[in-house]
Amino acid sequence: MADISALSKISERMRIHRRLVNSTDISTSDLLAFSKEVSSATKESTDCVKDVANYATRINEDLAKLRQLIKDFTIQIGDKMKALAEAGLFKDISDPPYSGGVGSGNYLAEHRFSSDRFDKQRAENLVLLQKIAEQQQELQRVLCETEGLITKVEETGFFTLGDFDNINGHLNQWIKGLETAEEREERKRQEEERKRKDEEEKKKRAEEEAKRKAEEQRRKDEEEKRRKEEEQRRKEEQRKKDEEARARRNPEKWPTYIYDRQKHHNLFLHGICCAVSAITGGQGLEKDDIVCAALDSHIDLERYPKNKDEVLISSLIQIKPKKGKEIKLELPMKVYIPIASSSMDNRETVVKVSMNDQKWRFVDAKEEKPRGIKDRDALFVLIEINNFQSLEVIVVSRPKRENMKVKAAGGSFEPTIDKNVRIIVPSGCFMNDTGVHFKVDKDLANRAKADKQFENIKIATSLHGIEFDDENLQNIEMEIYPDLHKIKNVSTHQKVIEKCRNKLVTDMSVIHIATRLHKDGKIQDECLEDIKSKKTEGMKARRLLEEFKSCDADQFTAITEALEKENQGHLAKLLKKTMEDIKNEEANTGSDFVGESDNMELQMVTSSQHGDWTVMKKESLKDFPDGNIFFSIMGLIVPKGMDNKAISRIADLLYRQSYQFDAKLIVRQSDTDPSHCLVRCVENDKSIDAADTMKKQGFQKGPPDSPVFGICDGEEIIIKLEGNLTLDADYKVVRLKYYNLNPESASASFKIDVHNKKAQSEAKAFSGELRYNVGGVDQGPPRCGSVVLSIPKDEELHRFAPLTLDVPVKVAAKYLAYQLPMRPTPNLDDFYLSLVDNSRSKYRSIKTRADKEAETGTAREICEVFIKNWASQRPKNENKVGPHPISIPIAAVYTALFYANLKDNINNMLN
């Protein structure tokens, strides 16, 4: 019971506190732990005392109530016992035979009664009541002792086990007095029955528990099965999702959208603007999301700032989102651009893009054909792009470059393709790591030798070109080592070393050769250590070759043998072959080994941002060829005193030789109208086909084709007319933009006119010159020149001959010229404008011609000539003048006649 448990708790707390009392001699180091233990025990004891006090209060209250109930119940038992006692235990004890008379009491006491006279039930009831009364008295003693114990605990705060055992003894005695033997038997029977039932219940509960556990296990198994099935299903769904995601992200599974374009003369396009392959779905692309356009006109192509050495091999492709939103895909889209094959050797294909109208930049690309294109001859380049609102793409071919990376901290490096150049980039020149693209044209000297116009020029360096991905913030220094030497009396062996110097510097395995020469005793220890201390291979090679400045036969043999022993026999063969060549040249023509001399000098020229070439200043070191120069591109050995402009022009010609096309200008005149001209600039190999095409278009006659001249892709040809012929238009200059990919861009048709018909009176035709020049700067032949054009004076072909006009037109012109100048209305200028449909350009052209052709210069003659010239430009079958106001282009004439009230007179004249 809870109250006894409370007492047990008090005993437990007392035991704990006794232990704490015995532990007060702990060391100082354990004092903190002991303090925590005492605090915890004190708190728990406080809570326990409160609980016991509460129990004591409730027990006192309940005992008082119970004592009152027992008292009342005992009184009731006493009343019942009194009633039974008064009733007696014998039947008919008050009958007459037994009552009255002297001596009746003794008689009654000794008289024996039969059993039937004894009221057994009443006696049993009396015994039971007495027993109950005794039990109540015993219970009252238990209550009294319990109250005493509680009072003792309340007053003294302690109790003894004897007190507790005394209460338990009276309580057990009271309990035993509650039952009889039969009751005990019954209680035992009931106890056994209860145990039996408990066993059965326990068994039943065990069975039920087993069933429950079995059911629970079954349910768990089913849940586990469902969980595994769900997990398997989820994994399967996830696997399918992952497969779909992988398939969705797999470029091989992406659809390919082909965007068509208008038909074009370039067959490589195959009617395709571009092809796009992209991821689909949520953050993907559908075909209708973008609009693609291919641009080929020279106006559109000028949007791309093309370098001189680049050749366009694709149209300018524009890609824009249809709804104007940014294209932002989960993965970059693939764009396939159709390209033409490049016919030029040693070139690479490069793709440049401009995103959102920003700066053009290089992007990685590779040649790959989109799926769905069956034409085997079709060529495409592939780029991957993402995150743009507008995109422009163009593909060019350019000379191959060596690509490097320059750190933001700067540094120096040598291109592997030419170790005669060293580039020095200062720290802070670029804000980030920047790509450097270096090109070298080593064939420049051979092309210059083959061209007679450069017979007085020698090439001192290769043609170098440097391009950075970002703009440089500081000057970049370039060290270049030209291929020249000062003319002096030197041996043939020394000439060979000098002539092969650049090749040796670039290809020689310096350390191996130097080590071999040192081993053979040809160079000293100090020289070998100095060579090894140099930073770059080029510097090491140049230091080694310094030992051979005064090369004799022994040194020449030593270096050739060292090259052969170190597996560089190709260089040894080059030295020996050069030796034979020089000997043959000197034997035949004397030495022409050209270097810097009293009459020749080295000039360095450069072209910044692919602009005009300029002569640069150089800083010389003590010994040529070493020089320290900034951003040099090309070194030339030119006659001393040559004008810088001439040097720049030569450099420009040499540069263009590397990248230009051989082209010619074809000018043809219409078979029916010699004043109508068509001019085309075409590649020389295609000139015959171009002439045939012009012939089919009705342009067969014309001057001979121009001489072949060189032109770079994207250059402009400026055409002017001089002499007695002029352009019949407001503009006086025709500009052609040459693109090898799009020949139609370098063609134009125009009208020509006679400047002065009174001039060239003795000639059969009016003639003049069509002059052309490549670019805006005056060029020398063959990049400039002229062809002669002529307009015959034959009556059938003369465009302005009045006799070719119908008689009604001549009559109307003469009559109107006689009448109109004398009248205030209409004004002559308004009348002229009405004839040419208010076109002021036509008005000025015809009016200028009329002013020149009018001999007297009077308004009447000018008016007549104006009307005739206007009429001569109209179709021959057109009814220019009629007796009735019909719908014809010369309605303005009738308007003028109406204003002058002369319509009837003219009709009469015509009739």
XYZ file of N, CA and C in Angstrom, residues 721-727 752-757 759-760 765-769 789-791:
69
model
N 34.575 56.844 -111.782
C 34.623 57.090 -113.223
C 35.317 58.430 -113.466
N 36.211 58.444 -114.429
C 36.922 59.660 -114.806
C 36.866 59.812 -116.311
N 37.245 60.998 -116.789
C 37.166 61.277 -118.214
C 35.804 61.857 -118.564
N 35.281 61.485 -119.719
C 34.022 62.045 -120.199
C 32.820 61.206 -119.807
N 33.007 60.267 -118.920
C 31.897 59.464 -118.444
C 31.741 59.686 -116.940
N 30.512 59.614 -116.483
C 30.221 59.812 -115.066
C 29.107 58.858 -114.640
N 28.993 58.641 -113.362
C 27.920 57.795 -112.835
C 26.602 58.548 -112.916
N 25.885 54.685 -116.455
C 26.880 55.709 -116.727
C 26.295 56.703 -117.716
N 26.867 57.889 -117.742
C 26.344 58.949 -118.602
C 27.520 59.736 -119.171
N 27.244 60.419 -120.271
C 28.261 61.256 -120.900
C 28.344 62.568 -120.139
N 29.563 62.948 -119.793
C 29.743 64.186 -119.050
C 29.565 65.402 -119.952
N 30.116 65.374 -121.175
C 30.021 66.501 -122.087
C 29.917 65.950 -123.502
N 28.758 66.074 -124.076
C 28.539 65.515 -125.423
C 29.272 66.297 -126.498
N 32.297 67.309 -126.181
C 33.671 66.825 -126.205
C 33.733 65.529 -126.994
N 34.961 65.139 -127.351
C 35.200 63.909 -128.108
C 34.342 63.862 -129.377
N 32.782 57.269 -130.250
C 32.083 56.950 -129.013
C 32.591 57.862 -127.906
N 31.743 58.061 -126.936
C 32.147 58.780 -125.734
C 32.850 57.790 -124.808
N 34.000 58.144 -124.294
C 34.769 57.198 -123.502
C 35.241 57.832 -122.198
N 35.580 56.991 -121.284
C 36.112 57.417 -119.989
C 36.765 56.226 -119.292
N 37.344 56.468 -118.145
C 38.052 55.429 -117.411
C 37.285 55.015 -116.143
N 35.879 52.484 -120.601
C 34.489 52.264 -120.994
C 34.120 53.259 -122.082
N 33.180 52.874 -122.913
C 32.749 53.770 -124.002
C 31.270 53.585 -124.262
N 30.652 54.679 -124.722
C 29.249 54.659 -125.139
C 29.217 55.056 -126.609
